[in-house]
Short mmCIF file of C-alpha atoms (C1' of nucleotides) in Angstrom, two decimals:
data_model
loop_
_atom_site.label_atom_id
_atom_site.label_comp_id
_atom_site.label_asym_id
_atom_site.label_seq_id
_atom_site.Cartn_x
_atom_site.Cartn_y
_atom_site.Cartn_z
CA MET A 1 124.40 135.19 156.01
CA PHE A 2 127.66 133.23 156.28
CA ALA A 3 129.03 130.72 153.73
CA LEU A 4 131.61 127.96 154.28
CA VAL A 5 133.63 126.99 151.09
CA ASP A 6 135.91 124.23 151.37
CA ALA A 7 137.35 121.30 149.08
CA VAL A 8 136.17 117.96 148.59
CA ALA A 9 139.16 115.68 150.24
CA PHE A 10 141.47 118.77 149.54
CA TYR A 11 144.95 117.07 149.53
CA ALA A 12 143.65 114.11 147.49
CA SER A 13 141.88 116.45 144.97
CA ALA A 14 144.92 118.51 144.91
CA GLU A 15 147.02 115.40 143.85
CA LYS A 16 144.65 114.86 141.03
CA VAL A 17 144.79 118.48 139.64
CA PHE A 18 148.09 118.18 137.59
CA ASP A 19 147.75 114.23 137.08
CA PRO A 20 144.44 113.59 135.22
CA SER A 21 145.26 110.11 135.03
CA ILE A 22 144.07 109.27 138.34
CA ARG A 23 141.26 111.77 138.40
CA LYS A 24 138.58 108.76 138.53
CA ARG A 25 140.80 106.54 140.71
CA PRO A 26 140.69 106.34 144.23
CA VAL A 27 143.58 108.51 146.15
CA VAL A 28 144.63 108.61 149.68
CA VAL A 29 147.03 111.05 151.11
CA LEU A 30 149.30 110.43 154.00
CA THR A 31 150.68 112.59 156.99
CA ASN A 32 154.33 113.41 157.58
CA ASN A 33 156.36 110.61 157.80
CA ASP A 34 153.68 108.56 155.87
CA GLY A 35 152.15 107.82 159.15
CA CYS A 36 148.55 107.86 158.65
CA VAL A 37 145.93 108.23 156.04
CA CYS A 38 144.62 111.96 156.14
CA ALA A 39 142.62 112.60 152.98
CA VAL A 40 140.27 109.96 151.13
CA SER A 41 138.87 110.79 147.85
CA PRO A 42 135.35 110.20 147.14
CA GLU A 43 136.35 107.05 145.15
CA ALA A 44 138.26 105.75 148.37
CA ARG A 45 135.48 106.80 150.63
CA LYS A 46 133.31 104.17 148.79
CA LEU A 47 135.92 101.52 149.72
CA ASN A 48 135.24 102.67 153.50
CA VAL A 49 138.96 103.73 153.86
CA PRO A 50 139.04 105.30 157.17
CA LYS A 51 140.80 108.50 157.98
CA PHE A 52 143.76 108.75 160.46
CA GLU A 53 144.38 104.96 160.54
CA PRO A 54 148.03 104.07 160.54
CA TYR A 55 149.20 103.38 157.00
CA PHE A 56 151.03 100.24 157.64
CA LYS A 57 147.80 98.78 158.98
CA LEU A 58 145.97 99.74 155.55
CA ARG A 59 148.68 98.95 153.09
CA LYS A 60 147.49 95.63 152.08
CA PHE A 61 144.28 96.58 151.81
CA LEU A 62 145.01 99.75 149.60
CA GLU A 63 147.11 97.64 147.47
CA GLN A 64 144.55 94.84 146.63
CA HIS A 65 141.91 97.72 145.93
CA ASN A 66 144.39 99.66 143.62
CA VAL A 67 144.48 102.97 145.60
CA VAL A 68 146.74 105.55 144.62
CA VAL A 69 148.84 106.40 147.66
CA ARG A 70 150.68 110.15 147.90
CA SER A 71 152.90 111.39 150.52
CA SER A 72 151.76 114.74 151.80
CA ASN A 73 153.13 117.42 149.24
CA TYR A 74 152.60 120.51 151.33
CA GLU A 75 154.47 122.75 148.72
CA LEU A 76 151.81 121.96 146.14
CA TYR A 77 148.84 122.18 148.57
CA ALA A 78 150.05 125.45 149.96
CA ASP A 79 150.10 126.84 146.64
CA LEU A 80 146.95 125.59 145.00
CA SER A 81 145.35 126.80 148.46
CA THR A 82 146.31 130.32 147.76
CA ARG A 83 144.83 130.14 144.17
CA MET A 84 141.61 128.60 145.57
CA MET A 85 141.15 131.21 148.25
CA ASN A 86 141.74 133.96 145.82
CA VAL A 87 139.21 132.78 143.44
CA ILE A 88 136.59 132.54 146.24
CA GLY A 89 137.58 135.91 147.87
CA ARG A 90 136.02 137.28 144.65
CA PHE A 91 132.64 136.63 145.78
CA CYS A 92 132.60 138.17 149.10
CA ASP A 93 134.28 141.31 150.65
CA ASN A 94 134.58 139.54 153.94
CA GLN A 95 136.36 136.21 153.73
CA TYR A 96 138.15 134.48 156.68
CA ILE A 97 140.42 131.85 155.88
CA TYR A 98 140.02 129.06 158.62
CA SER A 99 142.45 126.43 157.24
CA ILE A 100 144.32 125.24 154.48
CA ASP A 101 141.19 124.43 152.36
CA GLU A 102 138.34 126.21 154.39
CA SER A 103 137.10 129.83 154.18
CA PHE A 104 134.18 131.36 155.61
CA LEU A 105 132.44 134.28 153.73
CA GLN A 106 130.29 136.66 155.61
CA PHE A 107 127.72 138.58 153.73
CA THR A 108 126.40 141.77 155.14
CA GLY A 109 124.34 143.80 152.91
CA PHE A 110 124.14 141.33 150.22
CA LYS A 111 120.36 140.72 150.35
CA SER A 112 119.27 143.20 147.86
CA ILE A 113 121.72 141.71 145.50
CA ILE A 114 121.52 138.06 145.98
CA ASP A 115 118.26 136.71 145.54
CA ASP A 116 119.41 133.01 145.00
CA TRP A 117 121.89 131.62 147.46
CA HIS A 118 121.74 128.17 145.51
CA ALA A 119 122.70 129.83 142.19
CA TYR A 120 125.42 132.10 143.76
CA GLY A 121 126.93 129.08 145.53
CA GLN A 122 127.00 127.06 142.06
CA ASP A 123 128.84 130.13 140.44
CA ILE A 124 131.39 129.73 143.52
CA ARG A 125 131.97 125.97 142.43
CA LEU A 126 132.18 126.62 138.82
CA ALA A 127 134.51 129.44 139.10
CA VAL A 128 136.82 127.53 141.47
CA TRP A 129 136.71 124.48 139.23
CA ARG A 130 137.28 126.35 135.90
CA GLU A 131 140.31 128.11 137.27
CA THR A 132 141.99 125.82 139.75
CA LYS A 133 140.35 122.37 138.63
CA LEU A 134 139.51 121.59 142.56
CA PRO A 135 136.19 120.57 143.54
CA VAL A 136 134.71 122.64 146.12
CA GLY A 137 131.29 122.34 148.36
CA VAL A 138 129.32 125.43 149.49
CA GLY A 139 127.26 125.57 152.46
CA PHE A 140 125.18 128.81 153.47
CA GLY A 141 123.60 129.44 156.84
CA THR A 142 122.77 132.13 159.01
CA THR A 143 125.59 131.47 161.54
CA PRO A 144 128.92 129.89 161.01
CA THR A 145 127.99 126.54 162.74
CA LEU A 146 124.92 126.41 160.59
CA SER A 147 127.00 127.24 157.41
CA LYS A 148 129.45 124.20 158.45
CA ALA A 149 126.11 122.07 158.72
CA ALA A 150 124.95 123.05 155.26
CA ASN A 151 128.46 122.41 153.83
CA HIS A 152 128.12 118.92 155.32
CA ALA A 153 124.81 118.51 153.54
CA ALA A 154 126.21 119.73 150.42
CA LYS A 155 128.91 117.31 150.28
CA LYS A 156 127.78 114.30 152.06
CA LEU A 157 123.93 114.04 151.77
CA GLU A 158 121.91 113.06 148.77
CA GLY A 159 120.43 115.40 146.59
CA TYR A 160 122.25 118.68 147.40
CA ASN A 161 124.82 118.72 144.47
CA GLY A 162 127.42 120.58 146.24
CA VAL A 163 125.56 123.49 147.53
CA ALA A 164 122.92 123.49 150.59
CA VAL A 165 121.20 126.62 152.09
CA ILE A 166 120.03 127.14 155.59
CA ASP A 167 118.13 130.41 155.80
CA ASP A 168 115.40 129.79 158.06
CA ASP A 169 114.22 127.47 160.87
CA TYR A 170 112.60 125.10 158.40
CA SER A 171 115.66 124.44 156.27
CA ALA A 172 117.95 124.26 159.40
CA ASN A 173 115.59 121.48 160.75
CA GLU A 174 115.39 119.56 157.57
CA ILE A 175 119.39 119.31 157.38
CA LEU A 176 120.06 118.78 160.96
CA ALA A 177 117.52 115.93 161.29
CA LYS A 178 119.54 114.16 158.70
CA MET A 179 123.01 114.61 160.64
CA GLU A 180 124.67 112.69 163.30
CA VAL A 181 125.17 114.94 166.34
CA THR A 182 128.82 114.37 165.97
CA ASP A 183 128.67 115.79 162.50
CA VAL A 184 127.89 119.02 164.01
CA TRP A 185 131.04 121.50 164.11
CA GLY A 186 132.52 121.30 167.42
CA ILE A 187 131.02 117.78 168.58
CA GLY A 188 133.32 114.92 168.55
CA GLY A 189 133.37 111.22 169.47
CA ARG A 190 133.63 111.42 173.08
CA LEU A 191 130.86 114.12 173.38
CA GLY A 192 128.66 112.19 171.04
CA LYS A 193 128.81 109.15 173.08
CA LYS A 194 127.59 111.16 176.32
CA LEU A 195 124.82 112.96 174.31
CA ASN A 196 123.96 109.63 172.70
CA MET A 197 123.30 108.30 176.37
CA MET A 198 121.09 111.48 176.98
CA ARG A 199 119.05 110.27 173.80
CA ILE A 200 120.39 112.93 171.75
CA TYR A 201 121.36 111.51 168.38
CA THR A 202 120.79 114.05 165.59
CA ALA A 203 121.94 117.43 165.18
CA LEU A 204 118.25 118.49 165.34
CA ASP A 205 118.08 116.78 169.11
CA LEU A 206 121.26 118.80 170.13
CA LYS A 207 119.50 122.10 168.72
CA LYS A 208 116.26 121.68 170.97
CA GLN A 209 118.27 121.30 173.94
CA ASN A 210 118.39 124.15 176.78
CA PRO A 211 121.97 125.68 176.20
CA LYS A 212 122.26 126.92 179.80
CA TYR A 213 121.71 123.61 181.15
CA MET A 214 124.03 122.03 178.73
CA ARG A 215 126.45 124.34 179.56
CA LYS A 216 126.52 122.97 183.10
CA GLN A 217 126.66 119.60 181.77
CA PHE A 218 129.22 119.93 179.39
CA SER A 219 131.22 123.29 178.52
CA VAL A 220 130.83 126.53 177.11
CA VAL A 221 131.79 125.44 173.87
CA VAL A 222 128.51 123.14 173.79
CA GLU A 223 126.28 126.13 174.91
CA ARG A 224 127.63 128.24 171.99
CA THR A 225 127.28 125.45 169.43
CA ILE A 226 123.63 125.09 170.52
CA GLU A 227 122.83 128.75 170.16
CA GLU A 228 124.54 128.65 166.81
CA LEU A 229 122.33 125.96 165.66
CA ASN A 230 119.44 128.09 166.84
CA GLY A 231 120.70 130.84 164.60
CA GLN A 232 122.25 133.03 167.29
CA VAL A 233 125.62 134.03 166.11
CA CYS A 234 128.39 133.43 168.73
CA ILE A 235 131.58 133.19 166.70
CA SER A 236 132.33 136.20 164.61
CA TRP A 237 135.58 137.52 162.99
CA ASP A 238 134.26 140.92 162.54
CA ASP A 239 136.06 142.28 165.66
CA VAL A 240 139.88 141.99 165.38
CA LYS A 241 141.25 138.97 164.74
CA GLN A 242 141.82 137.01 167.78
CA PRO A 243 145.57 136.18 168.03
CA LYS A 244 146.30 132.69 168.97
CA GLN A 245 146.94 132.06 172.87
CA GLU A 246 149.68 129.43 172.24
CA ILE A 247 151.64 128.48 169.09
CA PHE A 248 153.28 124.98 168.87
CA SER A 249 155.73 123.47 166.50
CA THR A 250 156.21 119.88 166.81
CA ARG A 251 157.41 116.80 164.34
CA SER A 252 157.87 113.21 164.62
CA PHE A 253 161.42 112.25 162.92
CA GLY A 254 161.74 110.39 159.54
CA GLU A 255 164.44 108.25 161.37
CA ARG A 256 164.84 107.98 165.03
CA VAL A 257 167.16 110.32 166.54
CA THR A 258 169.73 109.10 168.95
CA ASP A 259 172.43 112.16 168.30
CA VAL A 260 172.29 115.19 170.46
CA HIS A 261 173.30 117.55 167.59
CA ASP A 262 170.37 116.20 165.43
CA LEU A 263 167.97 116.70 168.38
CA LYS A 264 169.33 120.14 168.69
CA SER A 265 169.29 120.98 165.15
CA SER A 266 165.56 119.94 164.71
CA LEU A 267 164.53 122.00 167.90
CA SER A 268 166.11 125.01 166.28
CA THR A 269 164.12 124.70 163.25
CA HIS A 270 160.80 124.57 165.56
CA CYS A 271 162.28 127.83 167.21
CA SER A 272 162.34 129.31 163.58
CA ILE A 273 159.04 128.43 162.98
CA VAL A 274 157.49 129.53 166.16
CA GLY A 275 159.26 132.76 166.21
CA LYS A 276 157.99 133.38 162.98
CA LYS A 277 154.36 132.72 163.71
CA LEU A 278 154.60 134.68 166.78
CA ARG A 279 155.97 137.89 164.78
CA GLU A 280 153.03 137.46 162.25
CA GLN A 281 150.43 138.02 164.85
CA SER A 282 152.54 140.45 166.74
CA SER A 283 153.08 138.25 169.81
CA MET A 284 155.86 137.63 172.26
CA THR A 285 155.85 134.75 174.75
CA LYS A 286 157.08 134.65 178.21
CA GLN A 287 157.12 130.98 178.40
CA LEU A 288 158.41 128.38 176.35
CA ILE A 289 157.52 124.59 176.58
CA ILE A 290 160.41 122.27 175.22
CA PHE A 291 159.95 118.54 175.10
CA ALA A 292 161.15 115.35 173.12
CA HIS A 293 160.13 111.62 173.70
CA SER A 294 160.59 108.35 172.28
CA SER A 295 157.53 106.49 170.76
CA PRO A 296 154.65 106.09 173.13
CA HIS A 297 154.19 102.65 171.58
CA GLU A 298 157.45 101.48 172.66
CA ASP A 299 158.02 99.74 176.46
CA ASN A 300 159.75 102.08 178.72
CA PHE A 301 158.55 105.41 177.12
CA TYR A 302 160.83 108.20 177.62
CA LYS A 303 159.82 111.81 177.87
CA ARG A 304 161.11 114.78 179.26
CA SER A 305 159.37 118.34 179.07
CA PHE A 306 160.54 121.79 180.37
CA LEU A 307 159.10 124.90 180.80
CA TYR A 308 161.19 127.84 180.56
CA GLU A 309 160.62 131.29 181.55
CA PHE A 310 161.89 134.36 179.66
CA PRO A 311 162.58 137.17 181.98
CA VAL A 312 161.56 139.54 179.30
CA PRO A 313 158.85 138.18 176.73
CA THR A 314 160.28 137.50 173.22
CA SER A 315 159.67 136.63 169.81
CA ASP A 316 163.10 136.44 168.59
CA SER A 317 164.02 132.97 167.19
CA ARG A 318 167.45 133.27 168.42
CA VAL A 319 166.40 133.73 172.09
CA LEU A 320 164.05 130.85 171.77
CA ALA A 321 167.00 128.73 170.32
CA ASN A 322 169.25 130.06 173.45
CA ALA A 323 166.39 128.68 175.66
CA VAL A 324 166.59 125.15 173.84
CA ASN A 325 170.53 125.27 174.28
CA GLU A 326 170.03 125.61 177.87
CA VAL A 327 167.61 122.53 178.59
CA LEU A 328 169.25 120.47 175.95
CA PRO A 329 171.59 118.58 178.14
CA GLN A 330 168.76 117.64 180.71
CA LEU A 331 166.34 116.69 177.64
CA PHE A 332 168.71 114.34 175.91
CA HIS A 333 169.54 110.98 177.14
CA ASN A 334 172.26 108.72 175.77
CA GLY A 335 170.58 105.43 174.13
CA VAL A 336 167.37 106.73 173.81
CA ARG A 337 165.56 106.46 170.08
CA PHE A 338 164.02 109.89 170.00
CA TYR A 339 160.81 109.71 167.81
CA LYS A 340 159.43 113.38 168.18
CA ALA A 341 160.21 116.52 169.40
CA GLY A 342 158.98 120.21 169.49
CA ILE A 343 158.42 123.41 171.50
CA GLY A 344 155.56 125.49 172.22
CA ALA A 345 155.09 129.24 172.90
CA ILE A 346 152.43 129.82 175.73
CA GLU A 347 151.55 132.89 177.75
CA LEU A 348 151.54 135.11 174.86
CA VAL A 349 151.67 138.79 175.36
CA SER A 350 150.97 141.49 172.70
CA GLU A 351 154.00 143.26 171.40
CA GLN A 352 152.25 146.43 172.16
CA PHE A 353 152.07 145.91 175.92
CA MET A 354 155.51 144.44 176.30
CA GLN A 355 156.88 145.11 179.50
CA ALA A 356 160.45 145.60 179.72
CA ASP A 357 162.65 144.56 182.75
CA LEU A 358 164.90 147.39 184.06
CA PHE A 359 167.60 144.97 185.03
CA THR A 360 167.66 142.54 182.13
CA PRO A 361 169.22 143.85 178.81
CA THR A 362 166.65 142.67 176.02
CA LEU A 363 168.01 140.46 173.52
CA ASN A 364 165.03 140.86 171.43
CA ASN A 365 166.13 142.28 168.16
CA SER A 366 162.64 142.78 166.13
CA LYS A 367 164.34 144.92 163.46
CA LEU A 368 166.65 141.92 162.63
CA MET A 369 163.83 139.41 162.93
CA ASN A 370 161.71 141.58 160.64
CA SER A 371 164.64 141.68 158.03
CA LEU A 372 164.87 138.17 158.19
CA ASP A 373 161.20 137.69 157.69
CA SER A 374 161.07 139.95 154.80
CA ILE A 375 164.29 138.21 153.00
CA ASN A 376 162.90 134.96 153.55
CA LYS A 377 159.59 136.22 152.06
CA VAL A 378 161.09 137.21 148.77
CA PHE A 379 163.84 134.72 148.34
CA GLY A 380 162.30 131.51 149.75
CA LYS A 381 162.06 130.19 153.15
CA GLY A 382 165.34 129.26 154.97
CA THR A 383 167.24 131.60 152.90
CA ILE A 384 168.40 133.33 156.08
CA ARG A 385 168.29 130.76 159.24
CA LEU A 386 169.70 129.98 162.44
CA ALA A 387 173.05 128.16 162.24
CA SER A 388 171.89 125.55 164.50
CA GLU A 389 169.05 124.58 162.40
CA GLN A 390 171.77 122.89 160.04
CA GLN A 391 169.80 120.40 158.10
CA THR A 392 170.82 116.65 158.69
CA LYS A 393 168.98 114.08 156.48
CA SER A 394 168.33 111.59 159.50
CA TRP A 395 165.26 113.68 161.06
CA GLU A 396 163.89 115.12 158.00
CA MET A 397 160.53 113.48 157.07
CA LYS A 398 159.86 110.33 155.19
CA ARG A 399 158.04 110.97 152.15
CA ASP A 400 158.33 107.86 150.07
CA PHE A 401 155.36 108.63 147.69
CA LEU A 402 155.89 112.24 146.88
CA SER A 403 154.38 113.79 143.64
CA PRO A 404 156.47 116.56 142.01
CA ARG A 405 156.11 120.12 143.26
CA TYR A 406 154.62 121.12 140.10
CA THR A 407 153.90 124.83 140.87
CA THR A 408 156.83 125.97 143.00
CA ARG A 409 159.79 124.22 141.46
CA TRP A 410 161.38 125.12 137.94
CA SER A 411 162.33 121.82 137.51
CA ASP A 412 159.01 120.33 138.37
CA ILE A 413 156.76 122.36 136.09
CA PRO A 414 154.75 120.15 134.04
CA LYS A 415 155.90 120.19 130.26
CA ILE A 416 153.53 119.98 127.24
CA GLN A 417 154.71 118.05 124.30
CA CYS A 418 153.41 118.65 120.87
"C1'" DT B 14 162.64 95.28 159.98
"C1'" DC B 15 159.84 98.57 161.33
"C1'" DT B 16 156.24 101.12 161.18
"C1'" DG B 17 151.27 105.19 164.73
"C1'" DG B 18 149.95 113.54 162.37
"C1'" DG B 19 150.00 118.25 164.01
"C1'" DG B 20 147.52 122.19 166.34
"C1'" DT B 21 144.95 124.71 169.58
"C1'" DC B 22 141.92 125.64 173.53
"C1'" DC B 23 139.53 124.07 177.89
"C1'" DT B 24 138.98 121.82 182.35
"C1'" DA B 25 139.67 119.05 186.67
"C1'" DG B 26 142.50 118.61 190.09
"C1'" DG B 27 146.42 119.48 193.09
"C1'" DA B 28 149.37 122.79 195.46
"C1'" DC B 29 149.89 126.79 198.00
"C1'" DC B 30 148.36 131.01 200.09
"C1'" DC B 31 146.04 133.97 203.59
"C1'" DT C 20 123.57 116.25 215.26
"C1'" DC C 21 127.34 117.39 212.82
"C1'" DT C 22 130.10 120.52 210.94
"C1'" DG C 23 136.00 123.52 208.75
"C1'" DG C 24 136.90 128.43 203.16
"C1'" DG C 25 138.13 130.67 198.96
"C1'" DG C 26 141.21 132.21 195.63
"C1'" DT C 27 144.97 131.67 192.17
"C1'" DC C 28 148.39 129.29 189.79
"C1'" DC C 29 149.92 125.46 187.49
"C1'" DT C 30 149.87 121.05 184.76
"C1'" DA C 31 148.40 116.96 182.67
"C1'" DG C 32 145.08 115.35 180.19
"C1'" DG C 33 140.84 115.64 177.49
"C1'" DA C 34 138.64 117.17 173.71
"C1'" DC C 35 138.12 118.94 169.27
"C1'" DC C 36 139.45 120.24 164.47
"C1'" DC C 37 141.52 119.16 159.64
#
DNA sequence: TCTGGGGTCCTAGGACCC
DNA sequence: TCTGGGGTCCTAGGACCC
């Protein structure tokens, strides 16, 4: 049995934890640079506030309906996420954290212990609420995709009260019949349209399709999804956790960047981020994509992207930053108002199988990088960083509606007055 | 005044080789 | 009657997720 536990509108709920005055009000949270709406509290959902619409288009509407607007407070969300995950992890010995607010639990050998999954789900919800003041939904299913579907039912369908269980074909069909095909994990809007044309409208319709045939029509992803809906496990974290095949760090700027040094320092920061993520999964990269562009919504869109090949794979942030330095003169163009930049490590290889080059002295210093990671872990991120990362305010992200970092800054800790 | 997120994986199609 | 292969690598764009 699998369970998917996730928070209801996590970012919006996180904003409510330390600010009870907004708990009953509609709340939305914006993405980086206050660009789009990315979290909509249930109260705001009732007003039909769409997700991922640009904020400037919704601003008037949100004001009219007295909706609370907040910038993304990642420091707060990351901390609350950790707390929430710790509570959830107590309920199962096999937890897989899938995103900042979702974790899968895989129950093996629990059958003799747990006879009522509904009650167990309510126990989880109650514990998380009591200890973190975050509302969660719990879906149980015999495959990860079915637990996702159950989770959808738990939170979005009438009469489930936060917990739903799919433990046989009957309960699966009952829930899947009430779900749009695009509510199924892995089926997005585009696929949904094509499926509709084939008269596949509900999740149950999809479940009844022939997986092999659908693989031919679409892809292996659709095939696996259908098998999972039929109770056949295709996604598993049992075996060694799969390392990522590519790692990107990209960001749009708070203010347009026109200065080469600003562009360089932002890219250096991306090098640190990607380097750290590479080391975390014991990978090294052979190739690096380095890109920068102006706004795609502007006329004469400027975009440059380079593929840099390393003679020897690396996970050393400094080596990545050197690559950036090399291409920077070709990337930057005077007069362009840069809107976004980033790097991506592709062609990853495992540290273990790293092939050295007889003729190229390796610049990779993993001891140095490991010490850097350890120091930053203890003393906070950015304690030791590349000199070229030198922060300049101009490209930092815009967050006009930021709440306090209640749990990660001494000055922001809530005070209780007697 | 101007404003539009970030990350990962898959696949079709072109270029090239023998 | 008419007909011309098959594999690999690379890349841009598509699609999905939250």
